[in-house]
Amino acid sequence: MEAPGCGLPLMKGGEAETSYARNSSVQRTFVEEAWPITEEAVFKLICGINGDKLTLADLGCSSGPNTLSIVANVLDSVEEGRRRFGRTPPEVQVFLNDLPGNDFNTIFLSLQDFYEKREALKGAEGLCRCFVAGTAGSFHGRLFPSRSIHLFHSSSSLHWLSQDPLKTQAERGMFLNKGNIYISEESLPSVVDAYTRQFQSDFSGFLKSRSVEIVAGGRMVLTIPVRTSLDPAQEEFIRIWNLLSQALKDLVQEGHIKEEDVDTFNLPLYLPLALEVEQEIHKEASFSVECLKVFETRLNLLLEHATVSIPQSITNCVQAVLEPLLVRHFGSDIIEALFSKYKKMIEEDRSIVKVKLSNLVVSLVYKV
């Protein structure tokens, strides 16, 4: 996914050490955890829809190895489903969606190899023909013609908001979340309310848009990072962001950035409760919940196979996700110093590597 409202990349493109392509193993694990639910949705879709064409949209696809691996897994399931139900192989149109600044070029350059590997592994006979295209735009609004998509998929993207929830107040000179870049124990109740309202508005808009674009009998599988604490400030995972706040404040004290720059920077993301997600789905009322499950794991377990130390791996992951957004607000000159400080803080806070991550997988069916 990308920086809300501007079309600029949120995830860092390319293949460098701190790129998203090389630091997305956590997100890959989330996709793998959700896969049995995604596969079941594909099977039910194949069983319930007749036709020789199937259209899939992956929303917030980003770039890197996860993008086409998701496509490959869906195609495998489509082929298994058509064999199971005695159907002829459909032609599959895949739309990969993200904002215009996403590194689509890396994806497109790897497509020929992707097609060739599929044919080599499976043989051309009986293989679903697949056509992959990019769709640039925000998933918070309309992206596709009405009644055109059979299956929507989105993983590790819907916690990103369409904008900084405190942007309007900051433009009026009201710095409601001074010294913090996300909800913390120091945040005012109005900060939490602003984040909550922004998520509700964005997710409701997302559902409304998909309800127009999906076909009768269509399905949607969403994987969303969530929290388990009623109080957002008490969630373990926000310590990741709190340390980054502290690193930025250290740069203020050293004269590298202005205090006002930190006070006007708020991460455009929100970790909802699973209940909040479910409530918005019921309120919008276009989809039925077929399956809803929360997976939990520890950060160090997700990174245990990393080729660098866990503190370095955490630092690389955060930098891969946030560097473009930080550069846009603070400039590029601070990045090296910022993440050097950040890594040192993680090394000193030994318990942070064991923070818990919770992930919600929800499978939805469009109400005809």
XYZ file of C-alpha atoms in Angstrom:
368
model
C 0.000 0.000 0.000
C 1.034 3.620 -0.270
C 1.065 7.044 1.279
C -2.606 8.046 1.529
C -3.991 10.845 -0.550
C -0.901 11.574 -2.639
C -0.192 8.571 -4.846
C 3.336 8.343 -3.495
C 4.719 4.970 -2.428
C 4.454 4.017 1.213
C 6.436 0.813 0.782
C 10.012 1.269 -0.402
C 10.440 -0.066 -3.927
C 13.418 -1.666 -5.636
C 15.621 -4.504 -4.413
C 17.910 -2.762 -1.896
C 18.615 -4.134 1.587
C 15.853 -2.005 3.132
C 13.354 -2.403 0.268
C 9.916 -3.878 0.856
C 10.712 -6.684 -1.592
C 13.459 -7.910 0.750
C 11.642 -7.191 4.016
C 8.128 -8.536 3.637
C 8.474 -11.946 5.288
C 6.061 -10.958 8.063
C 3.392 -10.084 5.506
C 4.099 -13.365 3.682
C 3.438 -15.271 6.913
C 0.090 -13.499 7.257
C -0.852 -14.610 3.731
C 0.158 -18.191 4.538
C -1.866 -18.230 7.770
C -4.914 -17.033 5.873
C -4.461 -19.370 2.931
C -6.799 -22.220 3.994
C -9.604 -19.664 4.326
C -8.724 -18.047 0.988
C -8.570 -21.430 -0.727
C -11.974 -22.423 0.634
C -13.428 -19.168 -0.702
C -11.993 -19.935 -4.152
C -13.462 -23.450 -4.136
C -16.915 -22.139 -3.178
C -16.660 -19.475 -5.850
C -15.850 -22.077 -8.528
C -18.710 -24.258 -7.307
C -21.232 -21.417 -7.270
C -20.443 -19.508 -10.452
C -20.790 -20.876 -13.979
C -18.736 -19.356 -16.760
C -15.477 -19.593 -18.609
C -13.977 -16.393 -17.178
C -12.936 -15.464 -13.650
C -11.754 -12.042 -12.480
C -9.607 -11.513 -9.387
C -8.443 -8.227 -7.834
C -5.660 -8.067 -5.251
C -5.993 -4.743 -3.436
C -2.920 -3.088 -1.928
C -0.667 -5.540 -3.752
C 2.603 -3.589 -3.228
C 5.548 -5.301 -4.975
C 8.114 -7.984 -4.326
C 7.857 -11.772 -4.079
C 4.549 -11.815 -2.179
C 2.605 -10.180 -5.014
C 2.825 -12.883 -7.669
C 2.980 -15.716 -5.127
C -0.553 -14.767 -4.086
C -1.616 -14.866 -7.730
C 0.038 -18.268 -8.199
C -1.714 -19.693 -5.128
C -5.109 -18.470 -6.305
C -4.545 -19.933 -9.767
C -3.560 -23.274 -8.227
C -6.784 -23.258 -6.223
C -8.869 -22.315 -9.264
C -7.367 -25.234 -11.193
C -7.931 -27.626 -8.287
C -11.502 -26.384 -7.935
C -12.352 -26.807 -11.600
C -10.977 -30.391 -11.489
C -12.936 -31.105 -8.312
C -16.198 -29.853 -9.816
C -15.575 -31.062 -13.358
C -15.346 -27.608 -14.925
C -13.300 -26.543 -17.930
C -10.313 -24.310 -17.095
C -11.471 -20.681 -16.998
C -9.532 -17.749 -18.312
C -8.434 -15.712 -15.307
C -8.011 -11.943 -15.350
C -5.949 -10.665 -12.417
C -5.889 -6.991 -11.472
C -3.058 -5.940 -9.153
C -4.038 -2.734 -7.398
C -2.080 -0.114 -5.529
C -1.632 3.646 -5.761
C 0.212 5.143 -8.759
C 3.583 5.395 -7.004
C 3.746 1.654 -6.350
C 6.671 -0.227 -7.917
C 4.559 -1.796 -10.685
C 7.592 -1.950 -12.987
C 9.254 -4.617 -10.835
C 6.060 -6.687 -11.007
C 5.693 -6.313 -14.770
C 9.336 -7.196 -15.402
C 8.832 -10.496 -13.583
C 5.617 -11.487 -15.372
C 7.216 -13.333 -18.287
C 9.215 -15.480 -15.900
C 6.037 -16.058 -13.876
C 4.123 -17.304 -16.926
C 6.988 -19.512 -18.094
C 7.456 -21.152 -14.682
C 3.749 -21.971 -14.466
C 3.799 -23.681 -17.839
C 7.029 -25.532 -17.058
C 5.743 -26.841 -13.735
C 2.238 -27.767 -14.814
C 2.335 -28.101 -18.581
C 0.192 -25.949 -20.830
C -2.597 -28.525 -21.225
C -5.469 -27.947 -18.816
C -3.822 -24.825 -17.368
C -5.936 -21.768 -16.670
C -4.883 -18.970 -18.981
C -3.937 -16.004 -16.844
C -3.752 -12.317 -17.757
C -2.212 -9.941 -15.209
C -2.733 -6.183 -15.306
C -2.034 -3.297 -12.958
C -4.761 -0.992 -11.670
C -3.499 2.217 -10.107
C -5.791 3.968 -7.635
C -6.976 4.066 -4.036
C -9.034 1.131 -2.836
C -10.905 3.543 -0.564
C -12.950 4.437 -3.672
C -14.155 2.850 -6.914
C -11.611 1.028 -9.077
C -13.531 -1.274 -11.424
C -16.746 -1.345 -13.507
C -19.877 -2.480 -11.732
C -20.434 -6.248 -11.394
C -17.034 -7.097 -12.893
C -15.011 -8.815 -10.122
C -15.550 -12.368 -8.860
C -12.992 -12.400 -6.031
C -11.407 -9.582 -4.060
C -8.318 -10.271 -1.977
C -6.431 -7.897 0.294
C -3.712 -8.645 2.832
C -1.902 -6.311 5.266
C -3.323 -3.189 3.629
C -6.662 -2.175 5.120
C -5.165 -0.861 8.348
C -3.732 2.004 6.245
C -6.020 5.016 6.302
C -6.847 7.362 3.450
C -5.295 10.278 5.341
C -3.718 11.409 8.608
C -6.755 11.609 10.958
C -5.315 14.734 12.621
C -4.355 16.569 9.433
C -7.186 19.123 9.564
C -6.425 20.103 13.161
C -2.699 20.411 12.405
C -3.451 22.736 9.494
C -5.260 24.959 11.995
C -2.240 24.955 14.306
C -3.760 22.459 16.746
C -1.157 19.801 17.529
C -3.300 17.275 19.387
C -0.728 14.494 19.502
C 2.485 16.373 20.351
C 5.602 14.231 20.378
C 3.807 11.119 19.161
C 3.404 9.634 15.696
C 0.575 7.266 16.650
C -1.768 6.626 19.563
C 0.162 6.378 22.837
C -0.548 6.556 26.556
C 0.060 10.303 26.291
C -2.539 10.785 23.542
C -5.733 12.702 24.247
C -9.084 10.878 23.946
C -9.811 13.119 20.943
C -6.813 11.567 19.153
C -8.183 8.049 19.635
C -11.627 9.237 18.499
C -10.171 10.805 15.354
C -8.344 7.603 14.425
C -11.419 5.475 15.119
C -13.720 7.693 13.034
C -11.249 7.738 10.147
C -11.061 3.937 10.110
C -14.839 3.602 10.237
C -15.269 6.045 7.353
C -12.529 4.450 5.244
C -13.571 0.848 5.790
C -17.226 1.649 5.161
C -16.235 3.377 1.910
C -14.118 0.385 0.944
C -17.051 -1.997 1.446
C -19.468 0.247 -0.456
C -17.110 0.441 -3.428
C -16.557 -3.311 -3.525
C -20.312 -3.965 -3.243
C -20.827 -2.140 -6.555
C -17.903 -3.850 -8.331
C -18.454 -7.470 -7.240
C -20.609 -9.950 -9.184
C -23.584 -11.804 -7.761
C -22.194 -14.666 -5.683
C -18.779 -13.014 -5.533
C -16.448 -13.321 -2.563
C -13.893 -11.290 -0.688
C -11.081 -12.381 1.661
C -9.443 -9.704 3.802
C -6.451 -10.063 6.096
C -6.139 -7.109 8.483
C -3.686 -6.484 11.349
C -5.794 -5.933 14.462
C -5.374 -5.293 18.160
C -6.716 -7.332 21.069
C -6.681 -4.596 23.740
C -9.788 -2.422 24.122
C -7.483 0.544 24.723
C -5.365 1.168 21.581
C -2.615 2.691 23.736
C -2.202 -0.590 25.622
C -1.617 -2.769 22.572
C 1.836 -4.385 22.654
C 2.630 -3.742 19.016
C 2.420 0.062 19.222
C 5.730 0.005 21.099
C 7.244 -0.389 17.620
C 5.871 3.045 16.718
C 6.571 4.589 20.135
C 10.289 3.857 19.762
C 10.267 5.579 16.395
C 8.621 8.594 18.044
C 11.429 8.664 20.585
C 14.085 8.429 17.871
C 12.512 11.411 16.100
C 12.422 13.406 19.358
C 16.114 12.665 19.864
C 16.787 14.171 16.440
C 14.835 17.261 17.537
C 17.035 17.622 20.621
C 20.127 17.294 18.437
C 18.856 20.024 16.118
C 18.411 17.869 13.021
C 14.652 18.442 12.689
C 12.120 20.879 14.111
C 9.828 19.957 16.982
C 6.845 21.149 14.939
C 7.733 18.660 12.211
C 7.329 15.798 14.683
C 4.141 17.282 16.143
C 2.541 17.399 12.691
C 3.496 13.859 11.681
C 0.963 11.131 12.492
C 0.986 7.666 10.984
C -2.057 7.143 8.744
C -2.822 3.680 10.090
C -5.147 2.147 12.648
C -5.244 -1.281 14.253
C -8.945 -1.986 14.864
C -10.460 -4.598 17.092
C -11.851 -7.601 15.222
C -15.219 -6.523 16.617
C -14.860 -3.087 14.994
C -14.272 -4.717 11.616
C -17.257 -7.005 12.067
C -19.500 -4.123 13.164
C -18.656 -2.068 10.078
C -19.378 -5.060 7.826
C -22.805 -5.517 9.438
C -23.510 -1.779 9.354
C -22.675 -1.448 5.651
C -24.773 -4.604 5.085
C -23.657 -5.607 1.576
C -21.722 -8.696 2.666
C -22.304 -11.728 4.861
C -19.491 -12.977 7.099
C -18.787 -16.593 6.252
C -15.611 -16.993 8.318
C -13.786 -14.766 10.794
C -10.615 -15.848 12.566
C -7.818 -14.120 14.482
C -4.246 -15.434 14.345
C -1.659 -14.409 16.932
C 2.108 -14.825 16.960
C 5.250 -13.222 18.372
C 7.425 -10.930 16.289
C 10.619 -12.885 16.953
C 8.995 -16.076 15.675
C 8.031 -14.331 12.448
C 11.628 -13.202 11.937
C 13.515 -16.263 13.224
C 14.740 -17.201 9.750
C 16.039 -13.719 8.924
C 19.621 -13.535 7.627
C 20.401 -10.591 9.937
C 19.862 -10.056 13.674
C 16.252 -9.657 14.827
C 16.784 -5.980 15.854
C 18.241 -5.290 12.408
C 15.424 -7.209 10.752
C 12.767 -5.212 12.660
C 14.530 -1.989 11.704
C 14.683 -3.000 8.039
C 10.998 -3.965 8.045
C 9.895 -0.641 9.535
C 12.170 1.314 7.201
C 10.881 -0.617 4.178
C 7.312 0.321 5.086
C 7.755 3.918 6.223
C 10.799 5.450 4.546
C 8.963 7.123 1.627
C 6.418 8.624 4.032
C 9.169 9.858 6.373
C 11.174 11.310 3.479
C 8.124 13.187 2.213
C 7.620 14.838 5.623
C 11.140 15.210 7.047
C 13.412 14.954 4.001
C 15.936 12.246 3.151
C 18.871 13.587 5.164
C 17.637 12.187 8.496
C 16.896 8.626 7.404
C 20.274 7.046 8.160
C 20.563 8.688 11.597
C 16.935 7.967 12.445
C 17.085 4.240 11.791
C 20.523 3.933 13.393
C 18.978 5.303 16.597
C 15.915 3.133 16.137
C 17.955 -0.051 15.816
C 19.916 0.794 18.963
C 16.689 1.338 20.907
C 15.367 -2.053 19.818
C 18.627 -3.696 20.859
C 18.332 -2.092 24.300
C 14.659 -3.050 24.725
C 15.066 -6.803 24.598
C 11.414 -7.557 25.279
C 10.173 -5.750 22.181
C 11.212 -8.598 19.900
C 8.558 -10.724 21.611
C 5.637 -8.359 21.104
C 2.466 -10.045 19.913
C 1.023 -9.466 16.445
C -2.630 -10.239 15.814
C -4.104 -10.709 12.380
C -7.755 -10.983 11.400
C -8.863 -13.030 8.394
C -12.447 -12.524 7.291
C -14.148 -14.263 4.364
C -17.172 -12.441 2.953
C -19.916 -13.280 0.476
C -21.809 -10.611 -1.434
C -25.489 -10.518 -0.566
C -27.499 -10.834 -3.758
